[in-house]
Amino acid sequence: MTFPVVGMVGGGQLARMTHEAGIPLGIRFRLLSDTPDDSAAQAAGDVVIGDYRDLDTLRAFAKGCDVITFDHEHVPTEHLRALEAEGIPVRPGPDALVHAQDKGVMRARLTELGIPCPRHRVVADPADVARFAAEVGGFPVVLKTVRGGYDGKGVWVVRDAEHAAATTEPFRAGVAVLAEEKVDFARELAANVVRSPHGQAVAYPVVESVQVDGVCDTVIAPAPGIDPGLSLAAQELALRIASELGVTGHLAVELFETRDGRVLVNELAMRPHNSGHWTQDGAVTSQFANHLRAVLDLPLGDPRPRAPWTVMANVLGGDFPDMYQGYLHCMARDPAVKIHMYGKDVRPGRKVGHVNSYGDDLAEVRERARHAADYLRGVITE
Ligand code: ADP
């Protein structure tokens, strides 16, 4: 067999969909998963069950892989440095990935590069939060643990001095706490790019990402009504970050669009990302296929959209455990809607799948995606 083996650490839906994207190319896929029941472990043939926090487990997993990449950013940075020192290609490498692992490191580096971010500072305790608020013109402020957060877990909004004094939880997590001004943004955007080791890079259209309770709910590609200059600036910013940080693979740059038409960087993800799921059905080359091409240092695929509008709606677990029952209605009502399910047990609020729809009319495309996601979830019954 001359085809390379891509090893992916983490058995979530991102690994499941990356695996899927490699199949038509004959790329072999090896997975390191916590349990055999994880989303990707259900679908992949070559699965190692083990703990990604253990260096020996990672070493044994990497044997026989041509390159290692990730479904999440939680592998300890020092383990990645150890693997790299042993000659294993790690993509993205630890020097890049640390900026997606540690929000403090990310803020410091982006500020050094002159990339616009919310005003921020690492804070020591609740009293320091009040001092930070005074420095940025008052409350509310946002507190984030620098490591370990996801989907809004690890993010606290502090209303006033009294609330600051009472907000001790972030300081108990055992990692540094970053305070940020609370940006009064018009909306959230994402600029997604893919960069390969030899320096080729492609940029997807800038999308709008609608969050509900800190979790991505809907993504619209391209961001409706975005100023073409701002869109181009956001793509250039993401390409610049990818290049300056030496990112290999997919990079999602989550952005706030300010009311006066600027963008500020919220955070970085160096792996396929929820804001790029629309590309599976709405772009010539999906983020998953391009992530694989990039980590293998192959020429990248065309990132252009296939239709004027694509909308992705996440399917979150609701009270209704049987999602398959909804297929009959959704597929009969809309033969063009694309359903992607992750094989995960339904729990309230958990991302268990998403749907994509695309077409010429935004309102219609959006309604179709919304309807299917809500129906599968059991929020609507007709
Ligand atoms: P996570 O790592 O959990 O995804 P984020 O840093 O992306 O955390 O924050 C989650 C959400 O919280 C963001 O999508 C945004 O809606 C809100 N948020 C985060 N930081 C700020 C900020 N500085 N100002 C305003 N809202 C913010």
mmCIF file of C-alpha atoms and ligand atoms in Angstrom:
data_model
loop_
_atom_site.group_PDB
_atom_site.id
_atom_site.type_symbol
_atom_site.label_atom_id
_atom_site.label_comp_id
_atom_site.label_asym_id
_atom_site.label_seq_id
_atom_site.Cartn_x
_atom_site.Cartn_y
_atom_site.Cartn_z
ATOM 1 C CA MET A 1 0.000 0.000 0.000
ATOM 2 C CA THR A 2 1.451 3.315 -1.011
ATOM 3 C CA PHE A 3 -1.370 5.412 0.316
ATOM 4 C CA PRO A 4 -0.550 7.440 3.416
ATOM 5 C CA VAL A 5 -2.060 6.889 6.844
ATOM 6 C CA VAL A 6 -3.452 9.983 8.540
ATOM 7 C CA GLY A 7 -3.719 9.583 12.304
ATOM 8 C CA MET A 8 -6.372 11.717 13.943
ATOM 9 C CA VAL A 9 -6.475 12.236 17.685
ATOM 10 C CA GLY A 10 -9.999 12.501 19.078
ATOM 11 C CA GLY A 11 -13.104 10.502 18.193
ATOM 12 C CA GLY A 12 -15.687 13.266 17.766
ATOM 13 C CA GLN A 13 -17.784 14.186 14.754
ATOM 14 C CA LEU A 14 -14.971 16.220 13.200
ATOM 15 C CA ALA A 15 -12.868 13.058 12.963
ATOM 16 C CA ARG A 16 -15.857 11.123 11.636
ATOM 17 C CA MET A 17 -16.370 13.625 8.826
ATOM 18 C CA THR A 18 -12.628 13.948 8.108
ATOM 19 C CA HIS A 19 -12.445 10.170 7.753
ATOM 20 C CA GLU A 20 -15.394 10.264 5.366
ATOM 21 C CA ALA A 21 -13.683 12.910 3.217
ATOM 22 C CA GLY A 22 -10.571 10.762 2.831
ATOM 23 C CA ILE A 23 -12.381 7.655 1.589
ATOM 24 C CA PRO A 24 -12.798 8.716 -2.076
ATOM 25 C CA LEU A 25 -9.084 9.584 -2.162
ATOM 26 C CA GLY A 26 -8.079 6.223 -0.736
ATOM 27 C CA ILE A 27 -6.391 7.914 2.210
ATOM 28 C CA ARG A 28 -6.038 5.537 5.121
ATOM 29 C CA PHE A 29 -7.300 6.773 8.442
ATOM 30 C CA ARG A 30 -6.280 5.799 11.957
ATOM 31 C CA LEU A 31 -8.126 7.075 14.973
ATOM 32 C CA LEU A 32 -7.181 7.562 18.608
ATOM 33 C CA SER A 33 -10.451 7.607 20.495
ATOM 34 C CA ASP A 34 -11.408 7.667 24.174
ATOM 35 C CA THR A 35 -14.046 4.945 23.754
ATOM 36 C CA PRO A 36 -15.269 2.600 21.001
ATOM 37 C CA ASP A 37 -18.629 4.384 21.088
ATOM 38 C CA ASP A 38 -17.321 7.827 20.131
ATOM 39 C CA SER A 39 -18.744 9.313 16.945
ATOM 40 C CA ALA A 40 -15.734 8.607 14.701
ATOM 41 C CA ALA A 41 -14.860 5.275 16.359
ATOM 42 C CA GLN A 42 -18.219 3.889 15.210
ATOM 43 C CA ALA A 43 -17.311 4.615 11.596
ATOM 44 C CA ALA A 44 -13.554 4.042 11.302
ATOM 45 C CA GLY A 45 -11.899 0.665 10.789
ATOM 46 C CA ASP A 46 -8.511 1.326 12.366
ATOM 47 C CA VAL A 47 -9.258 2.553 15.871
ATOM 48 C CA VAL A 48 -6.949 2.690 18.881
ATOM 49 C CA ILE A 49 -8.711 3.213 22.191
ATOM 50 C CA GLY A 50 -6.586 5.245 24.554
ATOM 51 C CA ASP A 51 -5.967 8.418 26.469
ATOM 52 C CA TYR A 52 -4.575 11.317 24.416
ATOM 53 C CA ARG A 53 -3.110 12.788 27.616
ATOM 54 C CA ASP A 54 -0.665 9.884 27.886
ATOM 55 C CA LEU A 55 2.562 10.304 25.887
ATOM 56 C CA ASP A 56 3.234 6.572 25.513
ATOM 57 C CA THR A 57 -0.274 6.049 24.142
ATOM 58 C CA LEU A 58 0.320 8.841 21.620
ATOM 59 C CA ARG A 59 3.699 7.351 20.661
ATOM 60 C CA ALA A 60 2.241 3.901 20.089
ATOM 61 C CA PHE A 61 -0.622 5.414 18.090
ATOM 62 C CA ALA A 62 1.741 7.464 15.922
ATOM 63 C CA LYS A 63 3.733 4.381 14.901
ATOM 64 C CA GLY A 64 2.581 3.552 11.405
ATOM 65 C CA CYS A 65 0.981 6.962 10.822
ATOM 66 C CA ASP A 66 2.483 9.244 8.197
ATOM 67 C CA VAL A 67 1.111 12.343 9.881
ATOM 68 C CA ILE A 68 -0.817 13.175 13.046
ATOM 69 C CA THR A 69 -3.675 15.657 13.156
ATOM 70 C CA PHE A 70 -6.481 16.516 15.560
ATOM 71 C CA ASP A 71 -10.208 16.536 16.150
ATOM 72 C CA HIS A 72 -9.741 18.775 19.234
ATOM 73 C CA GLU A 73 -7.048 20.936 20.753
ATOM 74 C CA HIS A 74 -6.662 19.227 24.126
ATOM 75 C CA VAL A 75 -3.501 17.152 23.575
ATOM 76 C CA PRO A 76 -0.870 18.550 25.960
ATOM 77 C CA THR A 77 1.490 20.844 24.028
ATOM 78 C CA GLU A 78 4.578 19.193 25.579
ATOM 79 C CA HIS A 79 3.492 15.781 24.240
ATOM 80 C CA LEU A 80 3.234 17.238 20.747
ATOM 81 C CA ARG A 81 6.712 18.699 21.091
ATOM 82 C CA ALA A 82 7.984 15.274 22.163
ATOM 83 C CA LEU A 83 6.379 13.577 19.136
ATOM 84 C CA GLU A 84 7.760 16.222 16.804
ATOM 85 C CA ALA A 85 11.243 15.823 18.303
ATOM 86 C CA GLU A 86 10.972 12.090 17.552
ATOM 87 C CA GLY A 87 10.410 12.917 13.884
ATOM 88 C CA ILE A 88 6.638 12.428 13.688
ATOM 89 C CA PRO A 89 4.947 15.051 11.477
ATOM 90 C CA VAL A 90 2.361 16.783 13.679
ATOM 91 C CA ARG A 91 -0.022 19.065 11.754
ATOM 92 C CA PRO A 92 -0.708 21.639 12.958
ATOM 93 C CA GLY A 93 2.522 21.569 14.950
ATOM 94 C CA PRO A 94 2.692 22.537 18.614
ATOM 95 C CA ASP A 95 4.112 26.022 17.956
ATOM 96 C CA ALA A 96 0.984 26.837 15.954
ATOM 97 C CA LEU A 97 -1.528 24.776 17.927
ATOM 98 C CA VAL A 98 -0.648 26.381 21.246
ATOM 99 C CA HIS A 99 -2.478 29.499 19.985
ATOM 100 C CA ALA A 100 -5.689 27.493 19.733
ATOM 101 C CA GLN A 101 -5.050 25.770 23.063
ATOM 102 C CA ASP A 102 -4.269 28.783 25.194
ATOM 103 C CA LYS A 103 -6.313 31.969 24.810
ATOM 104 C CA GLY A 104 -3.683 33.948 26.763
ATOM 105 C CA VAL A 105 -0.905 32.942 24.350
ATOM 106 C CA MET A 106 -3.230 33.635 21.402
ATOM 107 C CA ARG A 107 -4.140 37.143 22.594
ATOM 108 C CA ALA A 108 -0.503 38.029 23.294
ATOM 109 C CA ARG A 109 0.696 36.861 19.875
ATOM 110 C CA LEU A 110 -2.124 38.447 17.870
ATOM 111 C CA THR A 111 -1.622 41.740 19.697
ATOM 112 C CA GLU A 112 2.100 41.557 18.891
ATOM 113 C CA LEU A 113 1.173 41.073 15.216
ATOM 114 C CA GLY A 114 -1.107 44.114 15.340
ATOM 115 C CA ILE A 115 -4.231 42.015 14.728
ATOM 116 C CA PRO A 116 -7.346 43.621 16.232
ATOM 117 C CA CYS A 117 -8.674 41.858 19.343
ATOM 118 C CA PRO A 118 -10.985 42.900 22.181
ATOM 119 C CA ARG A 119 -9.062 44.702 24.947
ATOM 120 C CA HIS A 120 -7.894 42.038 27.355
ATOM 121 C CA ARG A 121 -5.583 41.175 30.236
ATOM 122 C CA VAL A 122 -4.828 38.130 32.382
ATOM 123 C CA VAL A 123 -6.427 38.716 35.789
ATOM 124 C CA ALA A 124 -5.357 37.318 39.149
ATOM 125 C CA ASP A 125 -8.554 37.371 41.230
ATOM 126 C CA PRO A 126 -12.033 38.966 41.456
ATOM 127 C CA ALA A 127 -10.578 42.260 42.734
ATOM 128 C CA ASP A 128 -8.352 42.374 39.673
ATOM 129 C CA VAL A 129 -11.449 41.904 37.473
ATOM 130 C CA ALA A 130 -12.863 45.128 38.914
ATOM 131 C CA ARG A 131 -9.568 46.916 38.185
ATOM 132 C CA PHE A 132 -9.633 45.593 34.604
ATOM 133 C CA ALA A 133 -13.227 46.801 34.177
ATOM 134 C CA ALA A 134 -12.153 50.272 35.282
ATOM 135 C CA GLU A 135 -9.312 50.201 32.718
ATOM 136 C CA VAL A 136 -11.660 49.392 29.821
ATOM 137 C CA GLY A 137 -14.408 51.826 30.730
ATOM 138 C CA GLY A 138 -16.557 49.661 32.974
ATOM 139 C CA PHE A 139 -18.601 46.465 33.147
ATOM 140 C CA PRO A 140 -19.715 44.115 31.707
ATOM 141 C CA VAL A 141 -16.542 42.152 31.117
ATOM 142 C CA VAL A 142 -16.006 38.592 29.906
ATOM 143 C CA LEU A 143 -13.857 36.097 31.813
ATOM 144 C CA LYS A 144 -12.387 33.057 30.113
ATOM 145 C CA THR A 145 -10.193 30.261 31.378
ATOM 146 C CA VAL A 146 -7.202 30.315 29.031
ATOM 147 C CA ARG A 147 -7.367 26.539 28.503
ATOM 148 C CA GLY A 148 -10.031 23.859 28.444
ATOM 149 C CA GLY A 149 -13.145 25.815 27.370
ATOM 150 C CA TYR A 150 -15.476 24.891 24.514
ATOM 151 C CA ASP A 151 -19.004 25.795 23.385
ATOM 152 C CA GLY A 152 -19.187 28.629 25.923
ATOM 153 C CA LYS A 153 -18.083 26.439 28.835
ATOM 154 C CA GLY A 154 -15.238 28.331 30.455
ATOM 155 C CA VAL A 155 -16.779 31.738 29.601
ATOM 156 C CA TRP A 156 -18.436 33.999 32.224
ATOM 157 C CA VAL A 157 -19.995 37.410 31.676
ATOM 158 C CA VAL A 158 -19.566 39.635 34.739
ATOM 159 C CA ARG A 159 -22.204 42.356 35.132
ATOM 160 C CA ASP A 160 -20.872 44.638 37.858
ATOM 161 C CA ALA A 161 -18.455 44.946 40.792
ATOM 162 C CA GLU A 162 -20.651 42.899 43.095
ATOM 163 C CA HIS A 163 -20.971 40.148 40.507
ATOM 164 C CA ALA A 164 -17.184 40.275 39.950
ATOM 165 C CA ALA A 165 -16.568 39.740 43.667
ATOM 166 C CA ALA A 166 -18.915 36.742 43.612
ATOM 167 C CA THR A 167 -17.491 35.210 40.411
ATOM 168 C CA THR A 168 -14.816 32.991 41.883
ATOM 169 C CA GLU A 169 -15.452 29.883 39.750
ATOM 170 C CA PRO A 170 -13.038 30.730 36.890
ATOM 171 C CA PHE A 171 -10.251 31.190 39.419
ATOM 172 C CA ARG A 172 -10.791 27.707 40.790
ATOM 173 C CA ALA A 173 -10.137 25.974 37.443
ATOM 174 C CA GLY A 174 -6.377 25.914 38.096
ATOM 175 C CA VAL A 175 -5.469 27.787 34.885
ATOM 176 C CA ALA A 176 -4.960 31.488 34.173
ATOM 177 C CA VAL A 177 -8.047 33.653 33.648
ATOM 178 C CA LEU A 178 -8.296 36.125 30.793
ATOM 179 C CA ALA A 179 -10.543 39.174 31.119
ATOM 180 C CA GLU A 180 -11.872 40.834 27.962
ATOM 181 C CA GLU A 181 -14.028 43.837 27.296
ATOM 182 C CA LYS A 182 -17.522 42.682 26.334
ATOM 183 C CA VAL A 183 -17.743 43.603 22.682
ATOM 184 C CA ASP A 184 -21.084 45.036 21.619
ATOM 185 C CA PHE A 185 -20.862 43.268 18.286
ATOM 186 C CA ALA A 186 -23.322 43.466 15.401
ATOM 187 C CA ARG A 187 -22.831 39.786 14.643
ATOM 188 C CA GLU A 188 -20.316 36.954 14.704
ATOM 189 C CA LEU A 189 -18.421 35.947 11.592
ATOM 190 C CA ALA A 190 -15.886 33.255 10.777
ATOM 191 C CA ALA A 191 -13.061 33.474 8.257
ATOM 192 C CA ASN A 192 -11.932 29.957 7.429
ATOM 193 C CA VAL A 193 -8.713 29.196 5.595
ATOM 194 C CA VAL A 194 -6.598 26.128 4.915
ATOM 195 C CA ARG A 195 -2.815 26.197 4.687
ATOM 196 C CA SER A 196 -0.392 23.461 3.727
ATOM 197 C CA PRO A 197 3.203 22.991 4.882
ATOM 198 C CA HIS A 198 4.628 24.262 1.594
ATOM 199 C CA GLY A 199 2.699 27.486 2.124
ATOM 200 C CA GLN A 200 -0.227 27.176 -0.268
ATOM 201 C CA ALA A 201 -3.407 28.567 1.249
ATOM 202 C CA VAL A 202 -7.055 28.945 0.295
ATOM 203 C CA ALA A 203 -9.791 31.066 1.854
ATOM 204 C CA TYR A 204 -13.472 30.147 2.063
ATOM 205 C CA PRO A 205 -16.129 32.851 1.846
ATOM 206 C CA VAL A 206 -16.581 34.650 5.179
ATOM 207 C CA VAL A 207 -19.649 33.295 6.967
ATOM 208 C CA GLU A 208 -22.038 34.543 9.620
ATOM 209 C CA SER A 209 -22.294 32.321 12.655
ATOM 210 C CA VAL A 210 -25.379 32.688 14.807
ATOM 211 C CA GLN A 211 -24.799 31.560 18.407
ATOM 212 C CA VAL A 212 -27.525 30.624 20.873
ATOM 213 C CA ASP A 213 -26.485 30.254 24.536
ATOM 214 C CA GLY A 214 -22.812 30.156 23.552
ATOM 215 C CA VAL A 215 -23.370 27.316 21.044
ATOM 216 C CA CYS A 216 -23.299 27.688 17.259
ATOM 217 C CA ASP A 217 -26.856 27.379 15.952
ATOM 218 C CA THR A 218 -26.809 28.470 12.303
ATOM 219 C CA VAL A 219 -24.111 29.343 9.775
ATOM 220 C CA ILE A 220 -24.881 31.358 6.649
ATOM 221 C CA ALA A 221 -22.469 31.333 3.725
ATOM 222 C CA PRO A 222 -21.598 33.947 2.685
ATOM 223 C CA ALA A 223 -22.379 36.361 5.536
ATOM 224 C CA PRO A 224 -25.501 38.207 4.314
ATOM 225 C CA GLY A 225 -24.923 41.810 3.301
ATOM 226 C CA ILE A 226 -21.279 41.835 4.280
ATOM 227 C CA ASP A 227 -19.313 44.750 2.906
ATOM 228 C CA PRO A 228 -17.027 43.280 0.182
ATOM 229 C CA GLY A 229 -14.084 45.237 1.586
ATOM 230 C CA LEU A 230 -14.641 43.870 5.075
ATOM 231 C CA SER A 231 -15.030 40.345 3.740
ATOM 232 C CA LEU A 232 -11.745 40.607 1.859
ATOM 233 C CA ALA A 233 -10.033 42.120 4.904
ATOM 234 C CA ALA A 234 -11.282 39.250 7.078
ATOM 235 C CA GLN A 235 -9.992 36.651 4.594
ATOM 236 C CA GLU A 236 -6.623 38.413 4.407
ATOM 237 C CA LEU A 237 -6.467 38.577 8.196
ATOM 238 C CA ALA A 238 -7.108 34.833 8.482
ATOM 239 C CA LEU A 239 -4.512 34.039 5.798
ATOM 240 C CA ARG A 240 -2.016 36.252 7.589
ATOM 241 C CA ILE A 241 -2.653 34.542 10.937
ATOM 242 C CA ALA A 242 -2.245 31.127 9.280
ATOM 243 C CA SER A 243 1.044 32.172 7.749
ATOM 244 C CA GLU A 244 2.497 34.036 10.774
ATOM 245 C CA LEU A 245 1.607 31.230 13.172
ATOM 246 C CA GLY A 246 2.713 28.492 10.760
ATOM 247 C CA VAL A 247 -0.681 26.772 10.775
ATOM 248 C CA THR A 248 -1.052 23.619 8.712
ATOM 249 C CA GLY A 249 -4.561 22.355 8.011
ATOM 250 C CA HIS A 250 -7.849 24.142 8.537
ATOM 251 C CA LEU A 251 -7.879 27.353 10.562
ATOM 252 C CA ALA A 252 -11.140 28.922 11.735
ATOM 253 C CA VAL A 253 -10.853 32.530 12.818
ATOM 254 C CA GLU A 254 -13.932 33.442 14.846
ATOM 255 C CA LEU A 255 -14.619 37.147 14.519
ATOM 256 C CA PHE A 256 -16.848 39.832 15.967
ATOM 257 C CA GLU A 257 -18.166 42.331 13.424
ATOM 258 C CA THR A 258 -18.400 45.647 15.251
ATOM 259 C CA ARG A 259 -21.214 48.104 14.701
ATOM 260 C CA ASP A 260 -18.781 50.462 12.982
ATOM 261 C CA GLY A 261 -17.803 47.842 10.395
ATOM 262 C CA ARG A 262 -14.544 46.405 11.732
ATOM 263 C CA VAL A 263 -13.631 42.876 12.751
ATOM 264 C CA LEU A 264 -12.024 41.754 16.012
ATOM 265 C CA VAL A 265 -10.671 38.253 16.532
ATOM 266 C CA ASN A 266 -12.537 36.217 19.137
ATOM 267 C CA GLU A 267 -10.716 32.924 18.906
ATOM 268 C CA LEU A 268 -8.844 30.467 16.712
ATOM 269 C CA ALA A 269 -9.498 26.794 16.006
ATOM 270 C CA MET A 270 -6.904 24.734 14.125
ATOM 271 C CA ARG A 271 -8.981 21.832 12.870
ATOM 272 C CA PRO A 272 -12.201 21.496 10.906
ATOM 273 C CA HIS A 273 -14.792 23.714 12.585
ATOM 274 C CA ASN A 274 -18.540 23.965 12.979
ATOM 275 C CA SER A 275 -18.532 27.209 10.976
ATOM 276 C CA GLY A 276 -17.192 25.205 8.013
ATOM 277 C CA HIS A 277 -19.717 22.341 7.949
ATOM 278 C CA TRP A 278 -21.627 24.123 5.184
ATOM 279 C CA THR A 279 -18.710 23.370 2.831
ATOM 280 C CA GLN A 280 -19.623 19.651 2.744
ATOM 281 C CA ASP A 281 -22.529 20.408 0.445
ATOM 282 C CA GLY A 282 -22.020 24.083 -0.412
ATOM 283 C CA ALA A 283 -18.395 24.332 -1.585
ATOM 284 C CA VAL A 284 -16.415 22.668 -4.355
ATOM 285 C CA THR A 285 -14.011 21.223 -1.746
ATOM 286 C CA SER A 286 -15.130 20.664 1.827
ATOM 287 C CA GLN A 287 -13.146 21.832 4.835
ATOM 288 C CA PHE A 288 -12.580 18.162 5.726
ATOM 289 C CA ALA A 289 -11.165 17.256 2.314
ATOM 290 C CA ASN A 290 -8.981 20.346 2.352
ATOM 291 C CA HIS A 291 -7.783 19.648 5.891
ATOM 292 C CA LEU A 292 -6.637 16.209 4.739
ATOM 293 C CA ARG A 293 -4.986 17.612 1.622
ATOM 294 C CA ALA A 294 -3.198 20.191 3.749
ATOM 295 C CA VAL A 295 -1.854 17.821 6.386
ATOM 296 C CA LEU A 296 -0.573 15.584 3.561
ATOM 297 C CA ASP A 297 0.932 18.608 1.783
ATOM 298 C CA LEU A 298 -1.124 17.945 -1.346
ATOM 299 C CA PRO A 299 -2.343 20.780 -3.581
ATOM 300 C CA LEU A 300 -5.454 22.300 -2.013
ATOM 301 C CA GLY A 301 -8.940 22.069 -3.487
ATOM 302 C CA ASP A 302 -11.140 24.873 -4.772
ATOM 303 C CA PRO A 303 -12.866 26.596 -1.816
ATOM 304 C CA ARG A 304 -15.497 28.396 -3.896
ATOM 305 C CA PRO A 305 -19.213 28.010 -3.145
ATOM 306 C CA ARG A 306 -21.443 25.908 -5.405
ATOM 307 C CA ALA A 307 -24.530 28.042 -4.863
ATOM 308 C CA PRO A 308 -25.226 31.684 -4.008
ATOM 309 C CA TRP A 309 -26.324 30.699 -0.475
ATOM 310 C CA THR A 310 -25.697 27.759 1.813
ATOM 311 C CA VAL A 311 -27.166 27.509 5.306
ATOM 312 C CA MET A 312 -26.079 25.035 7.962
ATOM 313 C CA ALA A 313 -28.285 24.470 10.993
ATOM 314 C CA ASN A 314 -27.033 22.438 13.927
ATOM 315 C CA VAL A 315 -29.261 19.700 15.259
ATOM 316 C CA LEU A 316 -29.071 19.839 19.020
ATOM 317 C CA GLY A 317 -30.418 17.117 21.227
ATOM 318 C CA GLY A 318 -33.857 17.925 22.604
ATOM 319 C CA ASP A 319 -36.389 15.944 24.560
ATOM 320 C CA PHE A 320 -37.000 13.707 21.593
ATOM 321 C CA PRO A 321 -34.518 10.799 21.491
ATOM 322 C CA ASP A 322 -35.468 9.218 18.134
ATOM 323 C CA MET A 323 -34.047 11.420 15.401
ATOM 324 C CA TYR A 324 -34.344 8.776 12.703
ATOM 325 C CA GLN A 325 -38.112 8.956 12.921
ATOM 326 C CA GLY A 326 -37.867 12.499 11.539
ATOM 327 C CA TYR A 327 -36.106 11.390 8.346
ATOM 328 C CA LEU A 328 -39.356 10.356 6.682
ATOM 329 C CA HIS A 329 -40.869 13.814 6.989
ATOM 330 C CA CYS A 330 -37.675 15.793 6.294
ATOM 331 C CA MET A 331 -36.687 13.819 3.207
ATOM 332 C CA ALA A 332 -40.205 13.793 1.794
ATOM 333 C CA ARG A 333 -40.696 17.498 2.357
ATOM 334 C CA ASP A 334 -37.327 18.552 0.967
ATOM 335 C CA PRO A 335 -35.396 16.091 -1.212
ATOM 336 C CA ALA A 336 -32.528 18.600 -1.504
ATOM 337 C CA VAL A 337 -31.817 19.004 2.220
ATOM 338 C CA LYS A 338 -28.645 17.245 3.384
ATOM 339 C CA ILE A 339 -28.719 15.568 6.774
ATOM 340 C CA HIS A 340 -25.492 14.785 8.629
ATOM 341 C CA MET A 341 -25.790 12.781 11.840
ATOM 342 C CA TYR A 342 -22.945 11.964 14.186
ATOM 343 C CA GLY A 343 -24.111 8.710 15.804
ATOM 344 C CA LYS A 344 -24.264 10.379 19.200
ATOM 345 C CA ASP A 345 -26.820 9.715 21.913
ATOM 346 C CA VAL A 346 -29.338 12.504 22.156
ATOM 347 C CA ARG A 347 -28.857 14.657 25.253
ATOM 348 C CA PRO A 348 -30.418 18.089 25.678
ATOM 349 C CA GLY A 349 -28.237 20.776 24.108
ATOM 350 C CA ARG A 350 -25.667 18.316 22.707
ATOM 351 C CA LYS A 351 -24.648 18.731 19.049
ATOM 352 C CA VAL A 352 -25.813 15.468 17.475
ATOM 353 C CA GLY A 353 -25.893 16.467 13.806
ATOM 354 C CA HIS A 354 -26.449 19.249 11.321
ATOM 355 C CA VAL A 355 -28.317 19.891 8.102
ATOM 356 C CA ASN A 356 -27.221 21.832 5.035
ATOM 357 C CA SER A 357 -29.341 23.418 2.372
ATOM 358 C CA TYR A 358 -28.338 25.595 -0.539
ATOM 359 C CA GLY A 359 -29.930 27.581 -3.332
ATOM 360 C CA ASP A 360 -30.552 30.990 -4.855
ATOM 361 C CA ASP A 361 -32.904 32.564 -2.337
ATOM 362 C CA LEU A 362 -31.542 33.126 1.160
ATOM 363 C CA ALA A 363 -34.890 33.293 2.977
ATOM 364 C CA GLU A 364 -35.996 30.030 1.404
ATOM 365 C CA VAL A 365 -32.670 28.249 1.956
ATOM 366 C CA ARG A 366 -32.650 29.364 5.570
ATOM 367 C CA GLU A 367 -36.213 28.218 6.175
ATOM 368 C CA ARG A 368 -35.484 24.779 4.742
ATOM 369 C CA ALA A 369 -32.447 24.235 6.961
ATOM 370 C CA ARG A 370 -34.261 25.578 10.009
ATOM 371 C CA HIS A 371 -37.296 23.415 9.377
ATOM 372 C CA ALA A 372 -35.295 20.201 9.028
ATOM 373 C CA ALA A 373 -33.159 20.900 12.112
ATOM 374 C CA ASP A 374 -36.192 21.800 14.229
ATOM 375 C CA TYR A 375 -38.189 18.825 12.996
ATOM 376 C CA LEU A 376 -35.378 16.346 13.707
ATOM 377 C CA ARG A 377 -35.017 17.835 17.133
ATOM 378 C CA GLY A 378 -38.695 17.499 17.811
ATOM 379 C CA VAL A 379 -39.296 21.230 18.321
ATOM 380 C CA ILE A 380 -41.907 21.209 15.545
ATOM 381 C CA THR A 381 -44.133 18.377 14.367
ATOM 382 C CA GLU A 382 -45.227 19.487 10.928
HETATM 383 P P1 ADP B 1 -15.489 28.870 23.480
HETATM 384 O O1 ADP B 1 -14.034 28.566 23.521
HETATM 385 O O2 ADP B 1 -16.258 28.234 24.580
HETATM 386 O O3 ADP B 1 -16.117 28.690 22.123
HETATM 387 P P2 ADP B 1 -15.524 31.738 23.003
HETATM 388 O O4 ADP B 1 -14.341 32.512 23.397
HETATM 389 O O5 ADP B 1 -15.722 31.483 21.550
HETATM 390 O O6 ADP B 1 -15.570 30.413 23.850
HETATM 391 O O7 ADP B 1 -16.838 32.440 23.543
HETATM 392 C C1 ADP B 1 -18.145 31.888 23.372
HETATM 393 C C2 ADP B 1 -19.131 32.976 23.003
HETATM 394 O O8 ADP B 1 -19.160 33.986 24.023
HETATM 395 C C3 ADP B 1 -18.743 33.733 21.746
HETATM 396 O O9 ADP B 1 -19.191 33.063 20.592
HETATM 397 C C4 ADP B 1 -19.440 35.069 21.956
HETATM 398 O O10 ADP B 1 -20.817 34.972 21.633
HETATM 399 C C5 ADP B 1 -19.287 35.283 23.452
HETATM 400 N N1 ADP B 1 -18.072 36.085 23.736
HETATM 401 C C6 ADP B 1 -16.827 35.614 23.926
HETATM 402 N N2 ADP B 1 -15.956 36.614 24.131
HETATM 403 C C7 ADP B 1 -16.638 37.771 24.064
HETATM 404 C C8 ADP B 1 -16.298 39.143 24.172
HETATM 405 N N3 ADP B 1 -15.061 39.578 24.455
HETATM 406 N N4 ADP B 1 -17.298 40.045 24.000
HETATM 407 C C9 ADP B 1 -18.565 39.663 23.751
HETATM 408 N N5 ADP B 1 -18.955 38.378 23.649
HETATM 409 C C10 ADP B 1 -18.014 37.426 23.787
#
